[in-house]
Short mmCIF file of C-alpha atoms in Angstrom, two decimals:
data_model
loop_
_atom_site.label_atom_id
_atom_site.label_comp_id
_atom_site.label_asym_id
_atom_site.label_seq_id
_atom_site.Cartn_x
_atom_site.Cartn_y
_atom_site.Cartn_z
CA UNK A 26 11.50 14.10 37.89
CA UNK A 27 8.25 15.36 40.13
CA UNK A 28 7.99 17.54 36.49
CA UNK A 29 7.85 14.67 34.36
CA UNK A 30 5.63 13.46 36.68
CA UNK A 31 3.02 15.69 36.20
CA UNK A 32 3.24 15.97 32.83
CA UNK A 33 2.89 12.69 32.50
CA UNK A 34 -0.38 12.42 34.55
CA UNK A 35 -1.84 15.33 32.94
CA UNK A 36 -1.51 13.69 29.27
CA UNK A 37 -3.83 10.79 30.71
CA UNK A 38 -6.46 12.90 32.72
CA UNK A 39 -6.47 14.95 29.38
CA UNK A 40 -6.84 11.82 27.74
CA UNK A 41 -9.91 9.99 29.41
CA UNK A 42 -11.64 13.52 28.96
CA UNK A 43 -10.76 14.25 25.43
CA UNK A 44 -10.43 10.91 23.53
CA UNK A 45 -12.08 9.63 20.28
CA UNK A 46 -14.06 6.56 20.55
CA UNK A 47 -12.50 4.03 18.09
CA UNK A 48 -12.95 0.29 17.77
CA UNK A 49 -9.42 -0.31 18.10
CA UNK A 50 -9.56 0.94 21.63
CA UNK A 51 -12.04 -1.44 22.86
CA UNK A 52 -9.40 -4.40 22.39
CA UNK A 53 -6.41 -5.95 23.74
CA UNK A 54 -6.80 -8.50 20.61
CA UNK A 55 -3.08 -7.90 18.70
CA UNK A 56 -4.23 -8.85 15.32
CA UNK A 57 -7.11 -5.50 15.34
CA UNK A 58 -4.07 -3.45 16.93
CA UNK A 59 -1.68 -4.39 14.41
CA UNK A 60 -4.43 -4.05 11.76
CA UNK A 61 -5.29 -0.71 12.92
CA UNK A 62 -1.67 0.32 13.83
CA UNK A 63 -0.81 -0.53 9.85
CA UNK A 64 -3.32 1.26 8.59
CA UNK A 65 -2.83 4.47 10.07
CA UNK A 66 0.90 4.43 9.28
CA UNK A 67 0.80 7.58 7.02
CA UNK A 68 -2.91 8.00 7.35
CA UNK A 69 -4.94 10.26 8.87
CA UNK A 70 -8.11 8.58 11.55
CA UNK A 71 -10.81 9.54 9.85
CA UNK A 72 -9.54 8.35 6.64
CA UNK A 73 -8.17 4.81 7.84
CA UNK A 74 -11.51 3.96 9.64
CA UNK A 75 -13.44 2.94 7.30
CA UNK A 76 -10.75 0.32 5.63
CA UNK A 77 -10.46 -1.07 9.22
CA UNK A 78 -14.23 -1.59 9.64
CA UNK A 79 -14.33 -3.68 6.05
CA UNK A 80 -11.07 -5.60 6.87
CA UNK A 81 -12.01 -6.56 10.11
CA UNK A 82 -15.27 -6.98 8.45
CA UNK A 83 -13.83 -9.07 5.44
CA UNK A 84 -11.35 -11.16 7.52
CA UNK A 85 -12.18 -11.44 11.59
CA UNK A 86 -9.22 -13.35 11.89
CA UNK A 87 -5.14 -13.26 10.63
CA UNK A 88 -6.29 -16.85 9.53
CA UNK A 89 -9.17 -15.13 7.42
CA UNK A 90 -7.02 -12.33 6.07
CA UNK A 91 -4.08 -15.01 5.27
CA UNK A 92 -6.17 -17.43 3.26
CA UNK A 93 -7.60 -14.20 1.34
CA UNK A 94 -6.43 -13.79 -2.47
CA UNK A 95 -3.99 -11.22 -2.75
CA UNK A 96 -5.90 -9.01 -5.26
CA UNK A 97 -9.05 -9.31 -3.15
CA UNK A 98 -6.84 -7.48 -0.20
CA UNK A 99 -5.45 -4.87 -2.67
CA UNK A 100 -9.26 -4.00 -3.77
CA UNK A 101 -10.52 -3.49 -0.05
CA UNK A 102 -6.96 -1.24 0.25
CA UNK A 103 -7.68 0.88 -2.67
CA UNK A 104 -7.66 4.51 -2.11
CA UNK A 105 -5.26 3.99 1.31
CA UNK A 106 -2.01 4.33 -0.52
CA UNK A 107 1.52 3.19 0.03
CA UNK A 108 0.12 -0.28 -1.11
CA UNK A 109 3.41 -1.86 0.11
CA UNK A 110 1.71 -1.99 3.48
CA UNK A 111 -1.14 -4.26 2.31
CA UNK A 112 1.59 -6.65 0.54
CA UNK A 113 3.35 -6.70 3.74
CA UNK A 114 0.35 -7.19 6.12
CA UNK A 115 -1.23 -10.28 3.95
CA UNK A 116 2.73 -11.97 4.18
CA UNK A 117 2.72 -11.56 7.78
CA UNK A 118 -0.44 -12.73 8.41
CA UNK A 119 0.25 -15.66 6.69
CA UNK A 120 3.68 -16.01 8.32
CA UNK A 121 1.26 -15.97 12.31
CA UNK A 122 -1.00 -17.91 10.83
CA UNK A 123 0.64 -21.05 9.66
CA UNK A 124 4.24 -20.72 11.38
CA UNK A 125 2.86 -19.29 15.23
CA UNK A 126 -0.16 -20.98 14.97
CA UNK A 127 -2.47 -17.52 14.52
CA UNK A 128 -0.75 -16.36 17.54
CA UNK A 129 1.15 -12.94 17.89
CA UNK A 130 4.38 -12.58 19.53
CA UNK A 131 3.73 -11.08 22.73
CA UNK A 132 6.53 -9.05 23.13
CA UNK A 133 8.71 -6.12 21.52
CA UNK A 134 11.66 -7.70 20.49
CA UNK A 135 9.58 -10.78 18.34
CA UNK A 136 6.96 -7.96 17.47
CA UNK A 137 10.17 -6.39 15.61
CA UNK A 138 11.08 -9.45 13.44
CA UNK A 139 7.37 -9.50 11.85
CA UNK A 140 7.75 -7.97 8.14
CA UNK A 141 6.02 -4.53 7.68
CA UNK A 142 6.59 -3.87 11.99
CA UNK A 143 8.74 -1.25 12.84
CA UNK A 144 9.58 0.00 16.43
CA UNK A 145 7.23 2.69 16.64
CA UNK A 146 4.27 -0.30 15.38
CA UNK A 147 6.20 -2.87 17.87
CA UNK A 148 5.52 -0.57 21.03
CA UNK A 149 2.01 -0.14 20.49
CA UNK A 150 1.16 -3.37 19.84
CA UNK A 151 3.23 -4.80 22.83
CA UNK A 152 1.88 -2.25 24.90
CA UNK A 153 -1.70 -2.10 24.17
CA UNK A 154 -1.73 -5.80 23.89
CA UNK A 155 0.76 -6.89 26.33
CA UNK A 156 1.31 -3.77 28.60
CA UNK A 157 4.77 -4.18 28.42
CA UNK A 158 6.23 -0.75 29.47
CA UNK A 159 7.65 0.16 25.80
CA UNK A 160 6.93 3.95 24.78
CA UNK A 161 5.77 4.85 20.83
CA UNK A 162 7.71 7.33 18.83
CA UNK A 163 6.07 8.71 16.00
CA UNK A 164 5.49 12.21 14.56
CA UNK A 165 2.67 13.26 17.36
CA UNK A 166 5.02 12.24 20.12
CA UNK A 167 7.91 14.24 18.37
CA UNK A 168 5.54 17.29 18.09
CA UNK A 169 4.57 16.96 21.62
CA UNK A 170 7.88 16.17 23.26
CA UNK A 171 9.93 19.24 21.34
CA UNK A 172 7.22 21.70 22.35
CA UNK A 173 6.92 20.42 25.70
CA UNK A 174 10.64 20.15 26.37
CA UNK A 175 11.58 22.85 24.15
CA UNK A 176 13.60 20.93 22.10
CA UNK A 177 15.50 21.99 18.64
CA UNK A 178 16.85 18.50 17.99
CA UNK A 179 16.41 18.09 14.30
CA UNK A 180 14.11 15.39 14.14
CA UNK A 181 15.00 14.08 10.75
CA UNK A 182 18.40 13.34 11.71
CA UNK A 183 18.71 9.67 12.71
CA UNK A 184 21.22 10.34 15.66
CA UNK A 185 18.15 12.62 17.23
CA UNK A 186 15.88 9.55 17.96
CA UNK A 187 17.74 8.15 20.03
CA UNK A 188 17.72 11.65 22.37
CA UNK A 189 13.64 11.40 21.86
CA UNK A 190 13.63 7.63 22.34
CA UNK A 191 15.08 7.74 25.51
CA UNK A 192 13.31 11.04 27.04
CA UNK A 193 9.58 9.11 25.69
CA UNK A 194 11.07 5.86 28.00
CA UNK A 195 11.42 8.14 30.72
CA UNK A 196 8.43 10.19 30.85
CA UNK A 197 6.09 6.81 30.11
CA UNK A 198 3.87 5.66 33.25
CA UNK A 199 5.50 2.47 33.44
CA UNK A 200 2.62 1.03 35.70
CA UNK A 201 -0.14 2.56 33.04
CA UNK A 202 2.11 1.82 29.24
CA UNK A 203 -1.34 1.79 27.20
CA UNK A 204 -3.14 4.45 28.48
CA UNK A 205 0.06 6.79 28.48
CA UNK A 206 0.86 6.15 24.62
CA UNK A 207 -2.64 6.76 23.60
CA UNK A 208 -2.50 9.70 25.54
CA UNK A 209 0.45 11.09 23.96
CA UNK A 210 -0.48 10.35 20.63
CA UNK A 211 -4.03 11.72 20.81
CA UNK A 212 -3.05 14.50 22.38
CA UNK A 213 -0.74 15.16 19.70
CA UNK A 214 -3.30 14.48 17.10
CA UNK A 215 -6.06 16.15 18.45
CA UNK A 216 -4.64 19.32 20.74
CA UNK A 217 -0.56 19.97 19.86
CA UNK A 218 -1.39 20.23 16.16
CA UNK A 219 0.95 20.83 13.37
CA UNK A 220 -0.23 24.13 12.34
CA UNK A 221 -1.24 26.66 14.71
CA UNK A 222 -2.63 24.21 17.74
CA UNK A 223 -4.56 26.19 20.29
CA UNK A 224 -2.23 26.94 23.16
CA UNK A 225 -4.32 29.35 24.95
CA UNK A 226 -6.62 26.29 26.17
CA UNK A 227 -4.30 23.76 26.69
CA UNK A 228 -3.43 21.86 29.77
CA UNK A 229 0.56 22.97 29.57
CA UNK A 230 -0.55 26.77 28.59
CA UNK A 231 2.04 27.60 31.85
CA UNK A 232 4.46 24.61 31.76
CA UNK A 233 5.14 24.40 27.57
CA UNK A 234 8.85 25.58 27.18
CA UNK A 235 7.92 26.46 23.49
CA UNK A 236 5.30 28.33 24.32
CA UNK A 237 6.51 30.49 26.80
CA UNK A 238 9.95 30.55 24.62
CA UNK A 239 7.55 31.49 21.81
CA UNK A 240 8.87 28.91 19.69
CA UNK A 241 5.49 26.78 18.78
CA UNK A 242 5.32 27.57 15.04
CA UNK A 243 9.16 26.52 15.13
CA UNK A 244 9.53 23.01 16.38
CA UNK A 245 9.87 20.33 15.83
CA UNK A 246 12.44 21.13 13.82
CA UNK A 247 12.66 18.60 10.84
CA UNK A 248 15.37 20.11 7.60
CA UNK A 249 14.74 17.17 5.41
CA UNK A 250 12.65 17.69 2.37
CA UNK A 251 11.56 14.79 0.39
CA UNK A 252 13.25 15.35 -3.50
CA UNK A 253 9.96 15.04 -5.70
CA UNK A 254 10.29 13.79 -9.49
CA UNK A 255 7.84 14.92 -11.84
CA UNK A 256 6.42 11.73 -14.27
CA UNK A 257 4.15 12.71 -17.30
CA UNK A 258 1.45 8.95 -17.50
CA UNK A 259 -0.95 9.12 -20.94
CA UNK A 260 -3.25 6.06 -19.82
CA UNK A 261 -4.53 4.16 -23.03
CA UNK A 262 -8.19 3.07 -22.68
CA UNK A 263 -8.42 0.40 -25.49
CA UNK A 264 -11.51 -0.18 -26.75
CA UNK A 265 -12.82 -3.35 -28.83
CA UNK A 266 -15.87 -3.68 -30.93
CA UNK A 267 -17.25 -5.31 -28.17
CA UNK A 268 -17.12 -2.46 -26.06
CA UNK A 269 -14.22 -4.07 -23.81
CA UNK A 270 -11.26 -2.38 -22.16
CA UNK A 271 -7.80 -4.24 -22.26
CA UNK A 272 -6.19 -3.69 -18.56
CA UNK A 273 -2.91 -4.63 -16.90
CA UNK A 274 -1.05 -5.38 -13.67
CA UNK A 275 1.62 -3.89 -12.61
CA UNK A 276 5.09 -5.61 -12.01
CA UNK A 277 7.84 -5.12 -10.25
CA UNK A 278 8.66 -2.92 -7.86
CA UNK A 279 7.84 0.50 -7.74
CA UNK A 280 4.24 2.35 -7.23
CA UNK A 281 1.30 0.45 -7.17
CA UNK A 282 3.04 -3.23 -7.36
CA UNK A 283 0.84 -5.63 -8.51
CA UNK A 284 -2.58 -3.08 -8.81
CA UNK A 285 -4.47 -2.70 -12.47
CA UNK A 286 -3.93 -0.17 -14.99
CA UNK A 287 -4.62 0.69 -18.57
CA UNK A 288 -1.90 0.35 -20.63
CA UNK A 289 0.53 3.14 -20.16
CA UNK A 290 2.32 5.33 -22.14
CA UNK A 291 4.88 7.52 -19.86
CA UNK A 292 6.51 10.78 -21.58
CA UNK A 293 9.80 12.52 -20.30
CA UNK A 294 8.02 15.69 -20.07
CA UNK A 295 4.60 17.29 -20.50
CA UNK A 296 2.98 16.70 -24.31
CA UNK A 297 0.15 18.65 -25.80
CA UNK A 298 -2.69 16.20 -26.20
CA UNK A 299 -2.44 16.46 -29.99
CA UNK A 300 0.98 15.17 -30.09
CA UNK A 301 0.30 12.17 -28.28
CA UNK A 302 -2.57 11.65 -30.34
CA UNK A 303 -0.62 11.78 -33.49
CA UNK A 304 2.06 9.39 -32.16
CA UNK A 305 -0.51 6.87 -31.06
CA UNK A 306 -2.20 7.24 -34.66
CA UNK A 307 1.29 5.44 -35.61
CA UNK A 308 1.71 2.34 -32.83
CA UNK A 309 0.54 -0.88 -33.69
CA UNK A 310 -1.57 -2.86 -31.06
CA UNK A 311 -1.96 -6.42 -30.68
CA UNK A 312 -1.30 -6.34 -34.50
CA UNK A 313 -3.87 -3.56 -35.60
CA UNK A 314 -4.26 0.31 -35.49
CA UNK A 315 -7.17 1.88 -33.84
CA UNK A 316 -9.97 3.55 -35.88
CA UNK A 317 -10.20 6.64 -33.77
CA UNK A 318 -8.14 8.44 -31.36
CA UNK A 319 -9.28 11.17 -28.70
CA UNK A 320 -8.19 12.82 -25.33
CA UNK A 321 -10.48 11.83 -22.66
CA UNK A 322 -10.28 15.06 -20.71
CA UNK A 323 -8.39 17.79 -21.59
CA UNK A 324 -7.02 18.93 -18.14
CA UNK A 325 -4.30 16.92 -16.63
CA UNK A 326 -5.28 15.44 -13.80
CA UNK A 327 -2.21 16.01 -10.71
CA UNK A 328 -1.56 13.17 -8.25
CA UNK A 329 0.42 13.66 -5.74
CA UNK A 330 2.23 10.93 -3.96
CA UNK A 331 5.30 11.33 -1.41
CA UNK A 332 7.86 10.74 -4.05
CA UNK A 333 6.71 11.65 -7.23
CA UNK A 334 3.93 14.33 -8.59
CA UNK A 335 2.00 12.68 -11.47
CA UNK A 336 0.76 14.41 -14.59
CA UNK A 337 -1.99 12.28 -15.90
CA UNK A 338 -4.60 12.26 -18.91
CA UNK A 339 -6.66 9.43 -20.44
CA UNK A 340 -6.63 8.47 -24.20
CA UNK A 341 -9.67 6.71 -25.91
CA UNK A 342 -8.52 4.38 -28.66
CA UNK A 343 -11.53 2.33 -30.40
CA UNK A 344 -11.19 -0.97 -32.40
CA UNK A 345 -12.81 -2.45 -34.90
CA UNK A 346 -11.77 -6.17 -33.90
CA UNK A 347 -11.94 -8.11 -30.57
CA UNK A 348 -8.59 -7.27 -28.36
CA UNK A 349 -6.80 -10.38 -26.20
CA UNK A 350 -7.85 -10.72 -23.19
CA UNK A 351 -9.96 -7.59 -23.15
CA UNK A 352 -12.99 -7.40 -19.76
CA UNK A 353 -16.33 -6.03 -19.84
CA UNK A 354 -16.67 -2.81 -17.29
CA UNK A 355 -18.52 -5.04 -14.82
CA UNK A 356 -15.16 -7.17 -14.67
CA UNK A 357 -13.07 -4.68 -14.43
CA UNK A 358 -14.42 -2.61 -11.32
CA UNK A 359 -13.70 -6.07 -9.52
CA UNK A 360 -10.08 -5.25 -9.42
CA UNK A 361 -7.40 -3.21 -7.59
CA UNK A 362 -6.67 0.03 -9.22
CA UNK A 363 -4.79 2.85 -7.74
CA UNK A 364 -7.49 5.17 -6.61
CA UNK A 365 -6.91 8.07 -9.49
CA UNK A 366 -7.56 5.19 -12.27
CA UNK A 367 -10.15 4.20 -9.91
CA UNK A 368 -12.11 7.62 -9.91
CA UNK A 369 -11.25 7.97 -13.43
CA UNK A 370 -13.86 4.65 -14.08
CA UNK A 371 -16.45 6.14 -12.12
CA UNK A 372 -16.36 9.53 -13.95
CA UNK A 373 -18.47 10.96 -16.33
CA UNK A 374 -15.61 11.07 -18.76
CA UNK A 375 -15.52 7.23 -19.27
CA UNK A 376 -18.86 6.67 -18.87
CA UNK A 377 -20.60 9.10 -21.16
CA UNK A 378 -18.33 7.14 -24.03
#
């Protein structure tokens, strides 16, 4: 116990010396915590801050971000990734907004039921909100607590979180809930890093068990690997005689849900340029061939997401009539595109045509 203890009030002295300054610390206001908390869900600090400055920005309040258009959310996401988050935040903003009145539960359990809130997002917001004495679990308190504890729990197996669940409920400062998560988690973000984390001039140098077990490279231990499928996209930039591009949104469910694209072309496996040039030479569109067909760039462009690797190139296909429902450039910057289409606009490629 007097262990824990100290551990415990180490992580926070470390803390109040060490931390970042970000907005979403100045606050007890739920809706920036949740904001933030969504945001960083698979995202790195320094890459989420900006989108949190133009939300909060764009929409001070859930009622502001729940009367926003949906594409208009999806453009100020762009770039952030796992867009399923931004579907899910504008829903339950509109679900606080117009069924609680714009206000948050204030409490774990009721954080739960929100759509897009999980229990790691549940305990920080009832805790930094509400100080409710709920501890956060997520891959920096993992890191932290197998090192610490010397722990070889696999952590991808589900029965194991229940183990580090209950060990992060007993170590938490149940007087001091806030300050203690934020501890944890910075400390694992900014001290007990991933990849060689420098244990020579850290606070637990003497008390680590993985360190003096020599076992730091080693946990946590996590066997799981995500199974990655390989999809081959040939993007078809349409263009009409009055310089216009035909775009698309995406339906259904599945990457990038209701973002813009070109229309798309997807191959079972990787096709010289020429051979998809040749087999667009023989597709109708919107009743008429195009004039001339070339490859935009000639090296594939790789984008990796968690699930899939994607092999991408852009076609150029001029027209010699007006296409339906074809948009000038200007109009077409205006909406959501997943961010390698997105680049792919701004390049010199596209725009030197």
């Amino acid at each position: 116990q007097y262990k824990n203890m100290q551990f415990s009030n180490s992580l926070v002295q470390w803390y109040l010396q060490n931390k970042r300054d970000l907005p979403w610390r100045d606050t007890v206001n739920p809706y920036f915590i949740w904001l933030s908390e969504i945001m960083l869900q698979q995202t790195r600090v320094a890459q989420g801050l900006p989108y949190f400055l133009s939300f909060t920005q764009a929409f001070p309040t859930v009622f502001d971000l729940a009367n926003a258009e949906e594409e208009q959310i999806l453009k100020l996401w762009q770039g952030l990734g796992y867009y399923s988050r931004a579907r899910n935040l504008h829903e339950t903003a509109k679900y606080i907004a117009n069924e609680l009145n714009g206000i948050f539960p204030n409490n774990y359990s009721d954080l739960l039921k929100l759509k897009g809130v999980g229990e790691y997002t549940a305990a920080a917001i009832a805790s930094f909100s509400y100080n409710e004495p709920v501890a956060v679990l997520d891959g920096n308190v993992y890191r932290v607590l197998s090192r610490y504890f010397n722990l070889d729990t696999d952590i991808s197996d589900f029965k194991s979180k229940k183990i580090f669940q209950s060990l992060v409920q007993e170590v938490l400062l149940k007087e001091k809930p806030a300050l203690f998560n934020q501890a944890i988690m910075e400390f694992g973000a900014l001290q007990c890093v991933p990849k060689n984390p420098d244990c020579q001039n850290c606070i637990f140098s003497s008390s680590c068990g993985a360190l003096q077990h020599k076992k730091v490279g080693l946990l946590p231990v996590k066997s799981k690997k995500t199974k990655v499928t390989n999809k081959y996209f040939n993007y078809l930039v349409l263009q009409d005689e009055a310089d216009q591009y035909v775009v698309q949104k995406r339906e259904g469910k599945g990457i990038w849900e209701n973002l813009y694209e070109f229309p798309l072309l997807e191959t079972a496996f990787l096709m010289e340029s020429k051979e998809v040039e040749n087999q667009l030479g023989t597709m109708d569109f919107f009743g008429q061939r195009s004039r001339e067909i070339y490859v935009l760039s000639e090296s594939i462009i790789n984008h990796k997401l968690s699930h899939q690797h994607l092999f991408i190139r852009f076609y150029l296909l001029r027209f010699e009539a007006k296409l339906p429902d074809s948009k000038t450039l200007t109009e077409i910057m205006k909406l959501p595109f997943p961010i390698v289409i997105h680049n792919f606009l701004l390049s010199d490629y596209f725009n030197s045509h």
